[in-house]
């Protein structure tokens, strides 16, 4: 295995995406692996006015971005962004959306249900927030066909172990519905980020299918600990191992064998469209870990295909 921290910079990072040219390169990547395409569990679609505010936050170098320069690479309209993913050969993707205050999650879930209805290759996504009635609207979303939930501890600034959330976590554990959760302390720590709060959730709901976003960056090894302890825990690759993130929070080379050992529970995530480099770079970053083609096939497609029954 190579020490990816010493690997040469990916030329795709500095190259502007060129539409069909980049799509061709992405398709060649998964074609060489003998895959039918990609499954990306961490892509963002949300109401346009909400997404524009998110982009404005990145543009303004908001505190939760770590004050980093963060140009949005795919700043297109909704339909065009979905078409870009299809052009890449992404068979299924998500609409990772999240509230930052009470009273917002149910409305977002209504929008997401409509988006899933008009976008059949998007896994119907829902979200939640610690507030009275959360168990009711989570149940409504599940009954409406939600296949994955998003939780954002950093932006929401809440404790995932909040008592208000316990019935919802129990419901999702019983239903076997995965929850992609940003609970690591990158790119900027929050009051309730880090492995401690979410470990308390897992202690009460050990069958909860949590997917730690960004590999738990920067507390990689602590979140690997949780994945090794709880068999339903997974991690997504979102932004991890890329040149951008390696400068901010390098993944420890000594943990690569653990990453290989969890190869059946690592899922491809990208953060599209909110990434400061071309989509292709995330794939190259995974490839240069040098964990083998079987690992890449599992991460880029097969693990998520099995999880979601694709």
PDB file of N, CA, C and O in Angstrom, residues 39-89:
ATOM      1  N   UNK A  39     -22.647   4.398  -7.338  1.00  0.00           N
ATOM      2  CA  UNK A  39     -23.702   4.790  -6.400  1.00  0.00           C
ATOM      3  C   UNK A  39     -23.073   5.784  -5.434  1.00  0.00           C
ATOM      4  O   UNK A  39     -22.094   5.459  -4.749  1.00  0.00           O
ATOM      5  N   UNK A  40     -23.613   6.992  -5.402  1.00  0.00           N
ATOM      6  CA  UNK A  40     -23.069   8.083  -4.590  1.00  0.00           C
ATOM      7  C   UNK A  40     -24.070   8.399  -3.480  1.00  0.00           C
ATOM      8  O   UNK A  40     -25.155   8.927  -3.741  1.00  0.00           O
ATOM      9  N   UNK A  41     -23.717   8.090  -2.243  1.00  0.00           N
ATOM     10  CA  UNK A  41     -24.661   8.239  -1.132  1.00  0.00           C
ATOM     11  C   UNK A  41     -24.647   9.626  -0.510  1.00  0.00           C
ATOM     12  O   UNK A  41     -25.393   9.884   0.438  1.00  0.00           O
ATOM     13  N   UNK A  42     -23.819  10.532  -1.028  1.00  0.00           N
ATOM     14  CA  UNK A  42     -23.710  11.852  -0.398  1.00  0.00           C
ATOM     15  C   UNK A  42     -23.661  12.940  -1.456  1.00  0.00           C
ATOM     16  O   UNK A  42     -22.595  13.487  -1.780  1.00  0.00           O
ATOM     17  N   UNK A  43     -24.823  13.252  -2.015  1.00  0.00           N
ATOM     18  CA  UNK A  43     -24.972  14.377  -2.939  1.00  0.00           C
ATOM     19  C   UNK A  43     -26.073  15.277  -2.412  1.00  0.00           C
ATOM     20  O   UNK A  43     -27.003  14.816  -1.740  1.00  0.00           O
ATOM     21  N   UNK A  44     -25.978  16.555  -2.715  1.00  0.00           N
ATOM     22  CA  UNK A  44     -26.909  17.535  -2.143  1.00  0.00           C
ATOM     23  C   UNK A  44     -27.880  18.079  -3.191  1.00  0.00           C
ATOM     24  O   UNK A  44     -27.463  18.713  -4.170  1.00  0.00           O
ATOM     25  N   UNK A  45     -29.149  17.810  -2.955  1.00  0.00           N
ATOM     26  CA  UNK A  45     -30.236  18.482  -3.660  1.00  0.00           C
ATOM     27  C   UNK A  45     -31.186  18.977  -2.588  1.00  0.00           C
ATOM     28  O   UNK A  45     -31.516  18.244  -1.647  1.00  0.00           O
ATOM     29  N   UNK A  46     -31.617  20.209  -2.709  1.00  0.00           N
ATOM     30  CA  UNK A  46     -32.513  20.821  -1.728  1.00  0.00           C
ATOM     31  C   UNK A  46     -33.243  21.969  -2.406  1.00  0.00           C
ATOM     32  O   UNK A  46     -32.918  22.308  -3.554  1.00  0.00           O
ATOM     33  N   UNK A  47     -34.239  22.542  -1.759  1.00  0.00           N
ATOM     34  CA  UNK A  47     -34.926  23.671  -2.388  1.00  0.00           C
ATOM     35  C   UNK A  47     -33.925  24.728  -2.855  1.00  0.00           C
ATOM     36  O   UNK A  47     -32.955  25.030  -2.161  1.00  0.00           O
ATOM     37  N   UNK A  48     -34.168  25.271  -4.048  1.00  0.00           N
ATOM     38  CA  UNK A  48     -33.180  26.154  -4.669  1.00  0.00           C
ATOM     39  C   UNK A  48     -32.805  27.332  -3.781  1.00  0.00           C
ATOM     40  O   UNK A  48     -31.635  27.690  -3.682  1.00  0.00           O
ATOM     41  N   UNK A  49     -33.768  27.944  -3.132  1.00  0.00           N
ATOM     42  CA  UNK A  49     -33.427  29.104  -2.299  1.00  0.00           C
ATOM     43  C   UNK A  49     -32.581  28.697  -1.092  1.00  0.00           C
ATOM     44  O   UNK A  49     -31.752  29.481  -0.614  1.00  0.00           O
ATOM     45  N   UNK A  50     -32.767  27.469  -0.611  1.00  0.00           N
ATOM     46  CA  UNK A  50     -31.929  26.974   0.488  1.00  0.00           C
ATOM     47  C   UNK A  50     -30.519  26.704  -0.018  1.00  0.00           C
ATOM     48  O   UNK A  50     -29.528  27.088   0.613  1.00  0.00           O
ATOM     49  N   UNK A  51     -30.425  26.050  -1.185  1.00  0.00           N
ATOM     50  CA  UNK A  51     -29.112  25.745  -1.738  1.00  0.00           C
ATOM     51  C   UNK A  51     -28.330  27.019  -2.052  1.00  0.00           C
ATOM     52  O   UNK A  51     -27.116  27.089  -1.832  1.00  0.00           O
ATOM     53  N   UNK A  52     -29.028  28.041  -2.563  1.00  0.00           N
ATOM     54  CA  UNK A  52     -28.339  29.309  -2.854  1.00  0.00           C
ATOM     55  C   UNK A  52     -27.765  29.916  -1.576  1.00  0.00           C
ATOM     56  O   UNK A  52     -26.681  30.504  -1.588  1.00  0.00           O
ATOM     57  N   UNK A  53     -28.484  29.766  -0.461  1.00  0.00           N
ATOM     58  CA  UNK A  53     -27.965  30.272   0.810  1.00  0.00           C
ATOM     59  C   UNK A  53     -26.739  29.466   1.259  1.00  0.00           C
ATOM     60  O   UNK A  53     -25.788  30.020   1.810  1.00  0.00           O
ATOM     61  N   UNK A  54     -26.785  28.163   1.012  1.00  0.00           N
ATOM     62  CA  UNK A  54     -25.622  27.332   1.340  1.00  0.00           C
ATOM     63  C   UNK A  54     -24.417  27.781   0.527  1.00  0.00           C
ATOM     64  O   UNK A  54     -23.313  27.961   1.054  1.00  0.00           O
ATOM     65  N   UNK A  55     -24.629  27.981  -0.765  1.00  0.00           N
ATOM     66  CA  UNK A  55     -23.524  28.437  -1.614  1.00  0.00           C
ATOM     67  C   UNK A  55     -23.016  29.808  -1.161  1.00  0.00           C
ATOM     68  O   UNK A  55     -21.816  30.059  -1.159  1.00  0.00           O
ATOM     69  N   UNK A  56     -23.938  30.678  -0.762  1.00  0.00           N
ATOM     70  CA  UNK A  56     -23.534  31.987  -0.270  1.00  0.00           C
ATOM     71  C   UNK A  56     -22.683  31.880   0.983  1.00  0.00           C
ATOM     72  O   UNK A  56     -21.732  32.660   1.175  1.00  0.00           O
ATOM     73  N   UNK A  57     -23.005  30.896   1.827  1.00  0.00           N
ATOM     74  CA  UNK A  57     -22.225  30.684   3.048  1.00  0.00           C
ATOM     75  C   UNK A  57     -20.792  30.265   2.697  1.00  0.00           C
ATOM     76  O   UNK A  57     -19.821  30.765   3.274  1.00  0.00           O
ATOM     77  N   UNK A  58     -20.669  29.340   1.723  1.00  0.00           N
ATOM     78  CA  UNK A  58     -19.333  28.938   1.283  1.00  0.00           C
ATOM     79  C   UNK A  58     -18.582  30.129   0.676  1.00  0.00           C
ATOM     80  O   UNK A  58     -17.402  30.330   0.937  1.00  0.00           O
ATOM     81  N   UNK A  59     -19.278  30.904  -0.136  1.00  0.00           N
ATOM     82  CA  UNK A  59     -18.638  32.055  -0.785  1.00  0.00           C
ATOM     83  C   UNK A  59     -18.116  33.059   0.239  1.00  0.00           C
ATOM     84  O   UNK A  59     -17.091  33.708   0.025  1.00  0.00           O
ATOM     85  N   UNK A  60     -18.852  33.186   1.343  1.00  0.00           N
ATOM     86  CA  UNK A  60     -18.493  34.159   2.382  1.00  0.00           C
ATOM     87  C   UNK A  60     -17.468  33.618   3.375  1.00  0.00           C
ATOM     88  O   UNK A  60     -17.142  34.295   4.354  1.00  0.00           O
ATOM     89  N   UNK A  61     -16.976  32.388   3.127  1.00  0.00           N
ATOM     90  CA  UNK A  61     -15.992  31.765   4.021  1.00  0.00           C
ATOM     91  C   UNK A  61     -16.530  31.666   5.438  1.00  0.00           C
ATOM     92  O   UNK A  61     -15.890  32.056   6.416  1.00  0.00           O
ATOM     93  N   UNK A  62     -17.764  31.128   5.544  1.00  0.00           N
ATOM     94  CA  UNK A  62     -18.407  30.986   6.846  1.00  0.00           C
ATOM     95  C   UNK A  62     -17.580  30.164   7.818  1.00  0.00           C
ATOM     96  O   UNK A  62     -16.748  29.332   7.430  1.00  0.00           O
ATOM     97  N   UNK A  63     -17.830  30.360   9.101  1.00  0.00           N
ATOM     98  CA  UNK A  63     -17.003  29.723  10.137  1.00  0.00           C
ATOM     99  C   UNK A  63     -17.060  28.201  10.067  1.00  0.00           C
ATOM    100  O   UNK A  63     -16.074  27.527  10.371  1.00  0.00           O
ATOM    101  N   UNK A  64     -18.213  27.628   9.672  1.00  0.00           N
ATOM    102  CA  UNK A  64     -18.332  26.177   9.626  1.00  0.00           C
ATOM    103  C   UNK A  64     -17.567  25.561   8.459  1.00  0.00           C
ATOM    104  O   UNK A  64     -17.413  24.332   8.395  1.00  0.00           O
ATOM    105  N   UNK A  65     -17.089  26.370   7.539  1.00  0.00           N
ATOM    106  CA  UNK A  65     -16.242  25.855   6.464  1.00  0.00           C
ATOM    107  C   UNK A  65     -14.765  25.884   6.851  1.00  0.00           C
ATOM    108  O   UNK A  65     -13.903  25.562   6.037  1.00  0.00           O
ATOM    109  N   UNK A  66     -14.497  26.287   8.070  1.00  0.00           N
ATOM    110  CA  UNK A  66     -13.111  26.400   8.504  1.00  0.00           C
ATOM    111  C   UNK A  66     -12.415  27.621   7.930  1.00  0.00           C
ATOM    112  O   UNK A  66     -11.199  27.738   7.996  1.00  0.00           O
ATOM    113  N   UNK A  67     -13.204  28.556   7.357  1.00  0.00           N
ATOM    114  CA  UNK A  67     -12.628  29.756   6.764  1.00  0.00           C
ATOM    115  C   UNK A  67     -11.829  29.482   5.505  1.00  0.00           C
ATOM    116  O   UNK A  67     -11.015  30.310   5.092  1.00  0.00           O
ATOM    117  N   UNK A  68     -12.078  28.327   4.866  1.00  0.00           N
ATOM    118  CA  UNK A  68     -11.301  27.935   3.692  1.00  0.00           C
ATOM    119  C   UNK A  68     -11.909  28.478   2.411  1.00  0.00           C
ATOM    120  O   UNK A  68     -13.134  28.596   2.295  1.00  0.00           O
ATOM    121  N   UNK A  69     -11.071  28.795   1.447  1.00  0.00           N
ATOM    122  CA  UNK A  69     -11.559  29.108   0.107  1.00  0.00           C
ATOM    123  C   UNK A  69     -12.234  27.855  -0.436  1.00  0.00           C
ATOM    124  O   UNK A  69     -11.632  26.783  -0.480  1.00  0.00           O
ATOM    125  N   UNK A  70     -13.498  28.003  -0.861  1.00  0.00           N
ATOM    126  CA  UNK A  70     -14.285  26.826  -1.192  1.00  0.00           C
ATOM    127  C   UNK A  70     -15.133  27.112  -2.428  1.00  0.00           C
ATOM    128  O   UNK A  70     -16.356  27.229  -2.350  1.00  0.00           O
ATOM    129  N   UNK A  71     -14.535  27.209  -3.605  1.00  0.00           N
ATOM    130  CA  UNK A  71     -15.325  27.467  -4.813  1.00  0.00           C
ATOM    131  C   UNK A  71     -16.219  26.277  -5.144  1.00  0.00           C
ATOM    132  O   UNK A  71     -15.787  25.127  -5.077  1.00  0.00           O
ATOM    133  N   UNK A  72     -17.476  26.543  -5.478  1.00  0.00           N
ATOM    134  CA  UNK A  72     -18.429  25.489  -5.827  1.00  0.00           C
ATOM    135  C   UNK A  72     -18.226  25.120  -7.294  1.00  0.00           C
ATOM    136  O   UNK A  72     -18.436  25.943  -8.178  1.00  0.00           O
ATOM    137  N   UNK A  73     -17.854  23.887  -7.562  1.00  0.00           N
ATOM    138  CA  UNK A  73     -17.499  23.494  -8.922  1.00  0.00           C
ATOM    139  C   UNK A  73     -18.715  23.326  -9.823  1.00  0.00           C
ATOM    140  O   UNK A  73     -18.652  23.640 -11.014  1.00  0.00           O
ATOM    141  N   UNK A  74     -19.827  22.858  -9.266  1.00  0.00           N
ATOM    142  CA  UNK A  74     -20.997  22.535 -10.105  1.00  0.00           C
ATOM    143  C   UNK A  74     -22.181  23.417  -9.707  1.00  0.00           C
ATOM    144  O   UNK A  74     -23.159  22.962  -9.115  1.00  0.00           O
ATOM    145  N   UNK A  75     -22.084  24.691 -10.083  1.00  0.00           N
ATOM    146  CA  UNK A  75     -23.088  25.673  -9.667  1.00  0.00           C
ATOM    147  C   UNK A  75     -24.161  25.815 -10.761  1.00  0.00           C
ATOM    148  O   UNK A  75     -24.453  26.922 -11.226  1.00  0.00           O
ATOM    149  N   UNK A  76     -24.736  24.686 -11.181  1.00  0.00           N
ATOM    150  CA  UNK A  76     -25.770  24.703 -12.207  1.00  0.00           C
ATOM    151  C   UNK A  76     -27.169  24.626 -11.590  1.00  0.00           C
ATOM    152  O   UNK A  76     -27.323  24.423 -10.380  1.00  0.00           O
ATOM    153  N   UNK A  77     -28.173  24.751 -12.427  1.00  0.00           N
ATOM    154  CA  UNK A  77     -29.549  24.577 -11.983  1.00  0.00           C
ATOM    155  C   UNK A  77     -29.797  23.102 -11.666  1.00  0.00           C
ATOM    156  O   UNK A  77     -29.071  22.208 -12.108  1.00  0.00           O
ATOM    157  N   UNK A  78     -30.870  22.853 -10.934  1.00  0.00           N
ATOM    158  CA  UNK A  78     -31.160  21.515 -10.425  1.00  0.00           C
ATOM    159  C   UNK A  78     -31.167  20.438 -11.513  1.00  0.00           C
ATOM    160  O   UNK A  78     -30.499  19.404 -11.393  1.00  0.00           O
ATOM    161  N   UNK A  79     -31.918  20.658 -12.580  1.00  0.00           N
ATOM    162  CA  UNK A  79     -32.036  19.637 -13.624  1.00  0.00           C
ATOM    163  C   UNK A  79     -30.689  19.354 -14.274  1.00  0.00           C
ATOM    164  O   UNK A  79     -30.372  18.191 -14.590  1.00  0.00           O
ATOM    165  N   UNK A  80     -29.891  20.384 -14.460  1.00  0.00           N
ATOM    166  CA  UNK A  80     -28.586  20.191 -15.076  1.00  0.00           C
ATOM    167  C   UNK A  80     -27.648  19.431 -14.153  1.00  0.00           C
ATOM    168  O   UNK A  80     -26.857  18.586 -14.600  1.00  0.00           O
ATOM    169  N   UNK A  81     -27.737  19.707 -12.851  1.00  0.00           N
ATOM    170  CA  UNK A  81     -26.894  18.970 -11.902  1.00  0.00           C
ATOM    171  C   UNK A  81     -27.241  17.480 -11.909  1.00  0.00           C
ATOM    172  O   UNK A  81     -26.348  16.625 -11.887  1.00  0.00           O
ATOM    173  N   UNK A  82     -28.522  17.163 -11.944  1.00  0.00           N
ATOM    174  CA  UNK A  82     -28.920  15.755 -12.006  1.00  0.00           C
ATOM    175  C   UNK A  82     -28.428  15.119 -13.306  1.00  0.00           C
ATOM    176  O   UNK A  82     -27.969  13.969 -13.309  1.00  0.00           O
ATOM    177  N   UNK A  83     -28.505  15.882 -14.381  1.00  0.00           N
ATOM    178  CA  UNK A  83     -28.043  15.357 -15.675  1.00  0.00           C
ATOM    179  C   UNK A  83     -26.537  15.111 -15.656  1.00  0.00           C
ATOM    180  O   UNK A  83     -26.052  14.156 -16.283  1.00  0.00           O
ATOM    181  N   UNK A  84     -25.787  15.949 -14.959  1.00  0.00           N
ATOM    182  CA  UNK A  84     -24.337  15.759 -14.858  1.00  0.00           C
ATOM    183  C   UNK A  84     -24.041  14.423 -14.170  1.00  0.00           C
ATOM    184  O   UNK A  84     -23.204  13.640 -14.625  1.00  0.00           O
ATOM    185  N   UNK A  85     -24.743  14.143 -13.056  1.00  0.00           N
ATOM    186  CA  UNK A  85     -24.526  12.875 -12.365  1.00  0.00           C
ATOM    187  C   UNK A  85     -24.877  11.696 -13.263  1.00  0.00           C
ATOM    188  O   UNK A  85     -24.151  10.694 -13.301  1.00  0.00           O
ATOM    189  N   UNK A  86     -25.968  11.806 -13.989  1.00  0.00           N
ATOM    190  CA  UNK A  86     -26.331  10.718 -14.910  1.00  0.00           C
ATOM    191  C   UNK A  86     -25.261  10.565 -15.991  1.00  0.00           C
ATOM    192  O   UNK A  86     -24.927   9.443 -16.382  1.00  0.00           O
ATOM    193  N   UNK A  87     -24.721  11.684 -16.457  1.00  0.00           N
ATOM    194  CA  UNK A  87     -23.657  11.621 -17.449  1.00  0.00           C
ATOM    195  C   UNK A  87     -22.419  10.930 -16.922  1.00  0.00           C
ATOM    196  O   UNK A  87     -21.702  10.257 -17.673  1.00  0.00           O
ATOM    197  N   UNK A  88     -22.172  11.060 -15.620  1.00  0.00           N
ATOM    198  CA  UNK A  88     -21.045  10.375 -14.989  1.00  0.00           C
ATOM    199  C   UNK A  88     -21.318   8.868 -14.851  1.00  0.00           C
ATOM    200  O   UNK A  88     -20.399   8.111 -14.562  1.00  0.00           O
ATOM    201  N   UNK A  89     -22.570   8.472 -15.009  1.00  0.00           N
ATOM    202  CA  UNK A  89     -22.923   7.074 -14.794  1.00  0.00           C
ATOM    203  C   UNK A  89     -23.261   6.766 -13.357  1.00  0.00           C
ATOM    204  O   UNK A  89     -23.156   5.616 -12.916  1.00  0.00           O
TER     205      UNK A  89
END
